Amino acid sequence: MSHAPGDASPSLTIAIDGPSASGKGTLARRLGARLGYAVLDTGLLYRAVGKMVLDRGQDPSDPDAAAVAARGLATLATAARLSDLALRSDAVGTAASKVAAYAQVRAALVDFQRAFAARPPPLPDGRRAGGAILDGRDIGTVICPEADVKLYVNANLAERARRRAQELRLSGHAVPKHEVLAAMQERDARDAGRAVAPLHPAPDAFIVDSSHLGPGELLERALAIVRGTIVRRACSI
């Protein structure tokens, strides 16, 4: 299934949520490429806030410092800023999960995310985007509760830790698997237990377990769900 400007396929907003290393980011990018949709990795917004706090020598556990950084980022977020490889470090990831727990930070970034969904920017090659895909932890529950398609991608903890350890090793930052596992457990608990926008599937989300799926298989599973949504929408007209 492909989408180009002139296709009869409707423009959709697709929400993809799930924990770290579940495969949701890879899925969002591959699905966006297949459909011709603009893709926003919203986790990078929180990583960028965390990095700004760290770069200023401040503590990510300070809600005021985090809120100031988030308000600044909301007006400065660009593709170049969000593609900074330093955002992928474990230190920044830890900072991101801390700042993401603050209501002021999430509120500062809500409008940016919703505007992306409502008015997707052009694709990198200049073509008009056929729709929007947002990848995060609260897209289907908070940011875009009316999204046309909601996916919640999960995988067992051991598999997610294996994927994350491999990713770090390939990037030249090898970390023992037991340390990755411990950090991931801590992150999961923090994400699921925070008072504001905790991580959980939307009631109407399609749950996809990627534990034993390769990227291609996961993509085909998601495409089948998207196709089904388009068919149901056409039949209801």
mmCIF file of C-alpha atoms in Angstrom:
data_model
loop_
_atom_site.group_PDB
_atom_site.id
_atom_site.type_symbol
_atom_site.label_atom_id
_atom_site.label_comp_id
_atom_site.label_asym_id
_atom_site.label_seq_id
_atom_site.Cartn_x
_atom_site.Cartn_y
_atom_site.Cartn_z
ATOM 1 C CA MET A 1 0.000 0.000 0.000
ATOM 2 C CA SER A 2 1.414 3.366 -0.965
ATOM 3 C CA HIS A 3 0.150 6.877 -0.761
ATOM 4 C CA ALA A 4 0.936 9.749 -3.072
ATOM 5 C CA PRO A 5 -0.718 13.102 -3.627
ATOM 6 C CA GLY A 6 -3.550 12.115 -5.977
ATOM 7 C CA ASP A 7 -4.302 8.719 -4.406
ATOM 8 C CA ALA A 8 -7.860 7.968 -3.383
ATOM 9 C CA SER A 9 -6.558 6.853 0.032
ATOM 10 C CA PRO A 10 -7.826 9.110 2.816
ATOM 11 C CA SER A 11 -5.530 11.210 4.953
ATOM 12 C CA LEU A 12 -5.187 9.564 8.349
ATOM 13 C CA THR A 13 -3.661 10.397 11.703
ATOM 14 C CA ILE A 14 -1.902 7.324 13.074
ATOM 15 C CA ALA A 15 -0.897 7.105 16.745
ATOM 16 C CA ILE A 16 1.809 4.608 17.702
ATOM 17 C CA ASP A 17 2.501 4.159 21.408
ATOM 18 C CA GLY A 18 4.571 1.737 23.430
ATOM 19 C CA PRO A 19 7.594 1.355 25.714
ATOM 20 C CA SER A 20 11.211 1.843 24.681
ATOM 21 C CA ALA A 21 12.757 -0.680 22.261
ATOM 22 C CA SER A 22 9.363 -2.174 21.441
ATOM 23 C CA GLY A 23 9.911 -1.439 17.752
ATOM 24 C CA LYS A 24 7.474 1.446 17.542
ATOM 25 C CA GLY A 25 10.034 3.948 16.238
ATOM 26 C CA THR A 26 11.217 1.699 13.419
ATOM 27 C CA LEU A 27 7.602 0.917 12.591
ATOM 28 C CA ALA A 28 6.674 4.609 12.471
ATOM 29 C CA ARG A 29 9.515 5.390 10.059
ATOM 30 C CA ARG A 30 8.819 2.415 7.786
ATOM 31 C CA LEU A 31 5.080 3.012 7.802
ATOM 32 C CA GLY A 32 5.618 6.677 7.006
ATOM 33 C CA ALA A 33 7.880 5.793 4.079
ATOM 34 C CA ARG A 34 5.352 3.289 2.736
ATOM 35 C CA LEU A 35 2.354 5.587 3.043
ATOM 36 C CA GLY A 36 4.017 8.907 2.245
ATOM 37 C CA TYR A 37 3.137 10.277 5.694
ATOM 38 C CA ALA A 38 5.034 12.776 7.834
ATOM 39 C CA VAL A 39 6.459 11.145 10.978
ATOM 40 C CA LEU A 40 7.106 12.708 14.387
ATOM 41 C CA ASP A 41 9.066 10.797 17.019
ATOM 42 C CA THR A 42 7.646 12.652 20.007
ATOM 43 C CA GLY A 43 10.098 10.970 22.359
ATOM 44 C CA LEU A 44 12.802 13.099 20.762
ATOM 45 C CA LEU A 45 11.002 16.211 21.998
ATOM 46 C CA TYR A 46 11.385 15.056 25.596
ATOM 47 C CA ARG A 47 14.955 13.946 24.942
ATOM 48 C CA ALA A 48 15.688 17.407 23.526
ATOM 49 C CA VAL A 49 14.241 19.002 26.661
ATOM 50 C CA GLY A 50 16.314 16.695 28.849
ATOM 51 C CA LYS A 51 19.459 17.495 26.866
ATOM 52 C CA MET A 52 18.808 21.245 27.099
ATOM 53 C CA VAL A 53 18.537 20.939 30.886
ATOM 54 C CA LEU A 54 21.755 18.902 31.098
ATOM 55 C CA ASP A 55 23.599 21.260 28.730
ATOM 56 C CA ARG A 56 22.690 24.156 31.007
ATOM 57 C CA GLY A 57 24.186 22.326 33.978
ATOM 58 C CA GLN A 58 20.783 21.966 35.589
ATOM 59 C CA ASP A 59 19.031 19.023 37.222
ATOM 60 C CA PRO A 60 16.364 17.174 35.182
ATOM 61 C CA SER A 61 14.600 16.555 38.500
ATOM 62 C CA ASP A 62 13.973 20.317 38.788
ATOM 63 C CA PRO A 63 10.478 20.892 37.321
ATOM 64 C CA ASP A 64 11.031 24.632 36.861
ATOM 65 C CA ALA A 65 14.242 24.150 34.855
ATOM 66 C CA ALA A 66 12.522 21.492 32.760
ATOM 67 C CA ALA A 67 9.499 23.704 32.097
ATOM 68 C CA VAL A 68 11.673 26.614 30.934
ATOM 69 C CA ALA A 69 13.546 24.305 28.554
ATOM 70 C CA ALA A 70 10.298 22.833 27.203
ATOM 71 C CA ARG A 71 8.786 26.238 26.489
ATOM 72 C CA GLY A 72 11.961 27.218 24.662
ATOM 73 C CA LEU A 73 12.038 24.015 22.635
ATOM 74 C CA ALA A 74 8.398 24.359 21.608
ATOM 75 C CA THR A 75 9.356 27.435 19.567
ATOM 76 C CA LEU A 76 12.731 26.116 18.350
ATOM 77 C CA ALA A 77 12.032 22.476 17.475
ATOM 78 C CA THR A 78 13.426 21.688 14.029
ATOM 79 C CA ALA A 79 14.286 18.519 12.130
ATOM 80 C CA ALA A 80 17.987 19.280 12.591
ATOM 81 C CA ARG A 81 17.648 19.732 16.354
ATOM 82 C CA LEU A 82 15.658 16.508 16.682
ATOM 83 C CA SER A 83 18.140 14.521 14.570
ATOM 84 C CA ASP A 84 21.061 15.259 16.925
ATOM 85 C CA LEU A 85 22.676 11.864 17.622
ATOM 86 C CA ALA A 86 23.450 12.980 21.184
ATOM 87 C CA LEU A 87 19.731 12.696 21.920
ATOM 88 C CA ARG A 88 20.079 8.896 21.754
ATOM 89 C CA SER A 89 22.464 8.595 24.704
ATOM 90 C CA ASP A 90 21.367 6.785 27.864
ATOM 91 C CA ALA A 91 22.051 9.878 29.990
ATOM 92 C CA VAL A 92 19.706 11.948 27.854
ATOM 93 C CA GLY A 93 17.145 9.132 27.871
ATOM 94 C CA THR A 94 17.166 9.078 31.662
ATOM 95 C CA ALA A 95 16.802 12.860 31.768
ATOM 96 C CA ALA A 96 13.954 12.638 29.254
ATOM 97 C CA SER A 97 11.952 10.212 31.378
ATOM 98 C CA LYS A 98 12.331 12.563 34.355
ATOM 99 C CA VAL A 99 11.281 15.765 32.584
ATOM 100 C CA ALA A 100 8.424 13.948 30.832
ATOM 101 C CA ALA A 101 6.773 13.390 34.212
ATOM 102 C CA TYR A 102 6.158 17.118 34.728
ATOM 103 C CA ALA A 103 2.770 18.510 33.724
ATOM 104 C CA GLN A 104 4.333 21.859 32.699
ATOM 105 C CA VAL A 105 6.689 20.127 30.271
ATOM 106 C CA ARG A 106 3.990 18.011 28.659
ATOM 107 C CA ALA A 107 1.659 21.013 28.391
ATOM 108 C CA ALA A 108 4.355 23.077 26.658
ATOM 109 C CA LEU A 109 4.766 20.414 23.964
ATOM 110 C CA VAL A 110 1.123 19.438 23.415
ATOM 111 C CA ASP A 111 0.299 22.176 20.900
ATOM 112 C CA PHE A 112 3.408 21.405 18.825
ATOM 113 C CA GLN A 113 2.415 17.750 18.553
ATOM 114 C CA ARG A 114 -1.238 18.423 17.790
ATOM 115 C CA ALA A 115 -0.319 20.973 15.133
ATOM 116 C CA PHE A 116 1.920 18.356 13.485
ATOM 117 C CA ALA A 117 -1.004 15.922 13.389
ATOM 118 C CA ALA A 118 -3.465 18.498 12.065
ATOM 119 C CA ARG A 119 -1.120 20.049 9.498
ATOM 120 C CA PRO A 120 1.650 17.564 8.632
ATOM 121 C CA PRO A 121 4.751 19.269 7.216
ATOM 122 C CA PRO A 122 6.031 18.412 3.725
ATOM 123 C CA LEU A 123 8.078 15.250 3.340
ATOM 124 C CA PRO A 124 11.897 15.546 3.127
ATOM 125 C CA ASP A 125 11.691 15.394 -0.682
ATOM 126 C CA GLY A 126 9.222 18.280 -0.769
ATOM 127 C CA ARG A 127 6.098 16.250 -1.516
ATOM 128 C CA ARG A 128 2.906 16.943 0.368
ATOM 129 C CA ALA A 129 2.450 14.505 3.229
ATOM 130 C CA GLY A 130 -0.513 12.189 2.856
ATOM 131 C CA GLY A 131 -1.150 12.135 6.596
ATOM 132 C CA ALA A 132 0.625 12.091 9.949
ATOM 133 C CA ILE A 133 2.173 9.413 12.147
ATOM 134 C CA LEU A 134 3.085 10.291 15.727
ATOM 135 C CA ASP A 135 5.188 7.870 17.753
ATOM 136 C CA GLY A 136 5.328 8.197 21.529
ATOM 137 C CA ARG A 137 3.859 7.096 24.833
ATOM 138 C CA ASP A 138 0.645 9.119 25.146
ATOM 139 C CA ILE A 139 -0.370 9.834 21.557
ATOM 140 C CA GLY A 140 -3.535 7.738 21.461
ATOM 141 C CA THR A 141 -4.545 8.623 25.012
ATOM 142 C CA VAL A 142 -3.702 12.335 25.358
ATOM 143 C CA ILE A 143 -2.239 14.027 22.274
ATOM 144 C CA CYS A 144 -4.501 12.599 19.565
ATOM 145 C CA PRO A 145 -7.345 10.722 21.281
ATOM 146 C CA GLU A 146 -9.344 11.015 18.043
ATOM 147 C CA ALA A 147 -6.587 9.476 15.880
ATOM 148 C CA ASP A 148 -7.920 7.361 13.018
ATOM 149 C CA VAL A 149 -5.633 4.435 13.850
ATOM 150 C CA LYS A 150 -4.129 3.683 17.266
ATOM 151 C CA LEU A 151 -1.407 1.087 17.642
ATOM 152 C CA TYR A 152 0.198 0.005 20.898
ATOM 153 C CA VAL A 153 3.423 -1.861 20.193
ATOM 154 C CA ASN A 154 4.929 -3.939 22.973
ATOM 155 C CA ALA A 155 7.516 -6.696 23.438
ATOM 156 C CA ASN A 156 8.690 -8.708 26.405
ATOM 157 C CA LEU A 157 11.295 -7.058 28.621
ATOM 158 C CA ALA A 158 14.119 -9.476 27.782
ATOM 159 C CA GLU A 159 13.701 -8.908 24.047
ATOM 160 C CA ARG A 160 13.503 -5.160 24.450
ATOM 161 C CA ALA A 161 16.684 -5.157 26.552
ATOM 162 C CA ARG A 162 18.437 -7.286 23.925
ATOM 163 C CA ARG A 163 17.443 -4.848 21.174
ATOM 164 C CA ARG A 164 18.531 -1.822 23.178
ATOM 165 C CA ALA A 165 21.891 -3.394 24.095
ATOM 166 C CA GLN A 166 22.502 -4.223 20.435
ATOM 167 C CA GLU A 167 21.594 -0.683 19.380
ATOM 168 C CA LEU A 168 24.038 0.762 21.904
ATOM 169 C CA ARG A 169 26.784 -1.649 20.847
ATOM 170 C CA LEU A 170 26.361 -0.774 17.176
ATOM 171 C CA SER A 171 26.558 2.927 18.029
ATOM 172 C CA GLY A 172 29.852 2.376 19.847
ATOM 173 C CA HIS A 173 28.435 2.661 23.365
ATOM 174 C CA ALA A 174 28.426 -0.936 24.582
ATOM 175 C CA VAL A 175 26.632 -1.410 27.901
ATOM 176 C CA PRO A 176 26.289 -4.750 29.745
ATOM 177 C CA LYS A 177 22.883 -6.294 29.111
ATOM 178 C CA HIS A 178 22.049 -6.526 32.830
ATOM 179 C CA GLU A 179 22.555 -2.766 33.151
ATOM 180 C CA VAL A 180 20.343 -2.131 30.136
ATOM 181 C CA LEU A 181 17.691 -4.415 31.628
ATOM 182 C CA ALA A 182 17.780 -2.646 35.003
ATOM 183 C CA ALA A 183 17.570 0.802 33.390
ATOM 184 C CA MET A 184 14.664 -0.336 31.238
ATOM 185 C CA GLN A 185 12.757 -1.702 34.233
ATOM 186 C CA GLU A 186 13.239 1.609 36.020
ATOM 187 C CA ARG A 187 12.108 3.554 32.953
ATOM 188 C CA ASP A 188 9.027 1.354 32.521
ATOM 189 C CA ALA A 189 8.020 1.882 36.144
ATOM 190 C CA ARG A 190 8.511 5.638 35.862
ATOM 191 C CA ASP A 191 6.528 5.867 32.602
ATOM 192 C CA ALA A 192 3.641 3.722 33.828
ATOM 193 C CA GLY A 193 3.493 5.283 37.284
ATOM 194 C CA ARG A 194 3.683 8.994 36.536
ATOM 195 C CA ALA A 195 0.640 11.036 37.491
ATOM 196 C CA VAL A 196 0.492 12.880 34.157
ATOM 197 C CA ALA A 197 -0.126 10.898 30.944
ATOM 198 C CA PRO A 198 1.070 7.489 32.179
ATOM 199 C CA LEU A 199 2.028 4.898 29.592
ATOM 200 C CA HIS A 200 -0.868 2.550 28.802
ATOM 201 C CA PRO A 201 -2.800 1.525 25.690
ATOM 202 C CA ALA A 202 -5.797 3.559 24.597
ATOM 203 C CA PRO A 203 -9.018 1.544 25.058
ATOM 204 C CA ASP A 204 -9.512 1.368 21.290
ATOM 205 C CA ALA A 205 -5.876 0.708 20.358
ATOM 206 C CA PHE A 206 -4.751 -2.348 18.426
ATOM 207 C CA ILE A 207 -2.222 -4.187 20.626
ATOM 208 C CA VAL A 208 0.699 -5.627 18.657
ATOM 209 C CA ASP A 209 3.303 -7.845 20.351
ATOM 210 C CA SER A 210 6.554 -7.463 18.428
ATOM 211 C CA SER A 211 8.581 -9.889 20.590
ATOM 212 C CA HIS A 212 8.877 -12.406 17.768
ATOM 213 C CA LEU A 213 8.331 -10.138 14.768
ATOM 214 C CA GLY A 214 10.990 -8.715 12.490
ATOM 215 C CA PRO A 215 10.655 -5.119 11.246
ATOM 216 C CA GLY A 216 9.102 -6.269 7.970
ATOM 217 C CA GLU A 217 6.556 -8.490 9.692
ATOM 218 C CA LEU A 218 5.633 -5.709 12.094
ATOM 219 C CA LEU A 219 5.159 -3.322 9.172
ATOM 220 C CA GLU A 220 2.841 -5.749 7.369
ATOM 221 C CA ARG A 221 0.813 -6.257 10.547
ATOM 222 C CA ALA A 222 0.388 -2.481 10.887
ATOM 223 C CA LEU A 223 -0.478 -2.040 7.212
ATOM 224 C CA ALA A 224 -3.221 -4.648 7.542
ATOM 225 C CA ILE A 225 -4.706 -2.655 10.424
ATOM 226 C CA VAL A 226 -4.519 0.594 8.436
ATOM 227 C CA ARG A 227 -6.143 -1.050 5.405
ATOM 228 C CA GLY A 228 -8.913 -2.396 7.611
ATOM 229 C CA THR A 229 -9.573 1.088 8.953
ATOM 230 C CA ILE A 230 -9.817 2.509 5.437
ATOM 231 C CA VAL A 231 -12.223 -0.249 4.376
ATOM 232 C CA ARG A 232 -14.454 0.246 7.420
ATOM 233 C CA ARG A 233 -14.489 4.001 6.842
ATOM 234 C CA ALA A 234 -15.485 3.519 3.187
ATOM 235 C CA CYS A 235 -18.273 1.100 4.136
ATOM 236 C CA SER A 236 -19.719 3.539 6.661
ATOM 237 C CA ILE A 237 -20.197 6.322 4.112
#
